[in-house]
Amino acid sequence: MPCSAQRLTRPLGREYECDERGINACRRHAGKSRRRRPRLISPSSFRAIGATPRQHKDTLQPPSAKERAMGTLIAKHYRTTLFAKLADHTYVECGAGGKTWSCWGGSTGGKVLRSGTGSTKRADEIAGAKERAGITCYLVNGVCHQAANRILLPAQITVRGARGYWISSSLYGVYGRESGVLGMCKAPFHKHPDVSGDLDACRDGKRADIDASQPDARELAFLKTSLELTQEAESAATAKSLNASALHDLQVRMFDELMRYRIGEHLVNTKSHDHMLGMRREIEEKHTEIEATFAPNAENVDAFVENNNALAEEFQRRAADLLDDETYVRLFDHPKDEILVVGDPEIARQAYADRPRPPRPRNR
C-alpha cells in the first residue's frame, strides 16, 4: 500500500496520514511509551514530500468529520396496492423533510428503510432535474431502486431492505444497467465528487428520530466493486467499437459479485454457481432482445412491461430450480413461492408517453 494511503488512528476517532518516515516513527513510538505521541504530518508536509492526502469524495470510505456535519439522506419505500407481486417503490428524502427525490414514482407516504450522512447538495446534483440520476430509460437501465441508490451515494447507503430489491439488483445491478441497443438509453452516472454541503431546504428542523448509520466494511467493499463495474460498463457502452457481448459479460460479473456478497464464497466453484452465471447470461441476452424490438411509445409500453416482468419471473423460477430453499432466501430475501415483478405499468406509461422512437440498432 502506498505510504500516502496509510492511516494512523488515535483515541476519539482522529485519523492521520503519514509519509513513510512518519509511519516508521509512529511504529517506534507505539512500542516505547504511552506518553509518546505518533508523529503527525501536516498538509504542508504532504506538499513538501510530494504526496497528496487521500480524498474520500468519490470513493466509498468512512465519512470525514466534514461530511458527517452535512445533511442526512433517508431511503424510503412503500408497497403499491394495485399490483400484489410488484416490488416496493423507493425514493429519497433529506433529514429535514424539506426535499425529496421521486426516482420515477411517488415521493410521499413512505416508511424509512435506512439513513446516512452525506451532502444533500451532491445528492441533488446526482439526481438531476428529472430526479432519476441518469437512469434514462425505465426497465432498460433500471427502476426506482437503481435511481435511489445513485442519489444515496453521498451517504454510502442503498435501498437494501425494500421488497424485491435483490431481484432488481440482480437484473440491473446496484447502480444501473448500461444498454448498447437503444441509442437514447445510455445511463451516465455523474457522481459530482466536488459538490458538498447541505441544501437550504434540508438544513433546518432535522428529525431527531432518524438514526444515521453507515454500512459495514463488507457492504462498503461490495458497493465499491459495484461502482467500478458500473463505470466499466459505462465506458464500454460509449466506446466506438461497441460490443454487446462485453456488456453482457459485465452484467454477469455484477451478478457474480452480488452472489458472493449475499451467499458467500462457499458457492464459488460449484456446479450451482456456474449454472447460475450461465442462466444469468441467457437472461441478459433475452433482455437485449426485448429492448431491440421496443419502440418506446404509449402504444406498446404495456407489452414492454409485460415482457420485462415475464423475464424477471423466469429468472426467479430458474434460480429456484438451481438453489436450495435456504440459499435462495439468502440471495433474494424472499421465499421461492413469492415470485415478484419489478416493472410498474403506471410508471412506464408516464415515462414513455409521447417519447420519440430511438434510432434502430446497427448490425455489427
Short mmCIF file of N, CA and C in Angstrom, two decimals, residues 133-136 141 150 175-179 185-189 230 234:
data_model
loop_
_atom_site.label_atom_id
_atom_site.label_comp_id
_atom_site.label_asym_id
_atom_site.label_seq_id
_atom_site.Cartn_x
_atom_site.Cartn_y
_atom_site.Cartn_z
N ALA A 133 -31.40 10.41 -11.76
CA ALA A 133 -29.97 10.14 -11.56
C ALA A 133 -29.32 9.40 -12.73
N GLY A 134 -29.74 9.71 -13.94
CA GLY A 134 -29.12 9.09 -15.11
C GLY A 134 -29.69 7.73 -15.48
N ILE A 135 -30.68 7.24 -14.74
CA ILE A 135 -31.39 6.02 -15.15
C ILE A 135 -32.38 6.46 -16.22
N THR A 136 -31.89 6.55 -17.43
CA THR A 136 -32.59 7.26 -18.51
C THR A 136 -33.87 6.57 -18.94
N ASN A 141 -32.45 0.70 -18.22
CA ASN A 141 -31.30 1.00 -17.36
C ASN A 141 -31.53 0.63 -15.90
N ARG A 150 -28.23 5.62 -6.61
CA ARG A 150 -27.30 6.65 -7.10
C ARG A 150 -27.42 7.94 -6.28
N TYR A 175 -26.25 -0.07 -9.29
CA TYR A 175 -26.29 1.33 -9.74
C TYR A 175 -26.76 1.48 -11.19
N GLY A 176 -27.37 0.44 -11.73
CA GLY A 176 -27.95 0.59 -13.06
C GLY A 176 -27.28 -0.28 -14.11
N ARG A 177 -27.95 -0.39 -15.24
CA ARG A 177 -27.54 -1.25 -16.34
C ARG A 177 -27.36 -0.41 -17.60
N GLU A 178 -26.21 -0.57 -18.22
CA GLU A 178 -25.97 0.12 -19.48
C GLU A 178 -26.62 -0.65 -20.63
N SER A 179 -27.01 0.08 -21.66
CA SER A 179 -27.63 -0.53 -22.82
C SER A 179 -26.82 -0.21 -24.06
N CYS A 185 -30.80 5.32 -24.67
CA CYS A 185 -30.87 4.73 -23.34
C CYS A 185 -29.50 4.49 -22.72
N LYS A 186 -28.64 5.47 -22.80
CA LYS A 186 -27.40 5.41 -22.03
C LYS A 186 -27.73 5.78 -20.59
N ALA A 187 -26.85 5.36 -19.68
CA ALA A 187 -27.11 5.59 -18.25
C ALA A 187 -25.89 6.22 -17.58
N PRO A 188 -25.53 7.45 -17.96
CA PRO A 188 -24.35 8.08 -17.36
C PRO A 188 -24.55 8.35 -15.88
N PHE A 189 -23.55 7.99 -15.10
CA PHE A 189 -23.61 8.19 -13.65
C PHE A 189 -22.65 9.33 -13.30
N THR A 230 -19.90 -0.63 -12.75
CA THR A 230 -20.81 0.30 -13.41
C THR A 230 -20.04 1.28 -14.29
N GLU A 234 -20.20 1.69 -18.34
CA GLU A 234 -20.46 2.98 -18.99
C GLU A 234 -19.41 3.27 -20.05
#
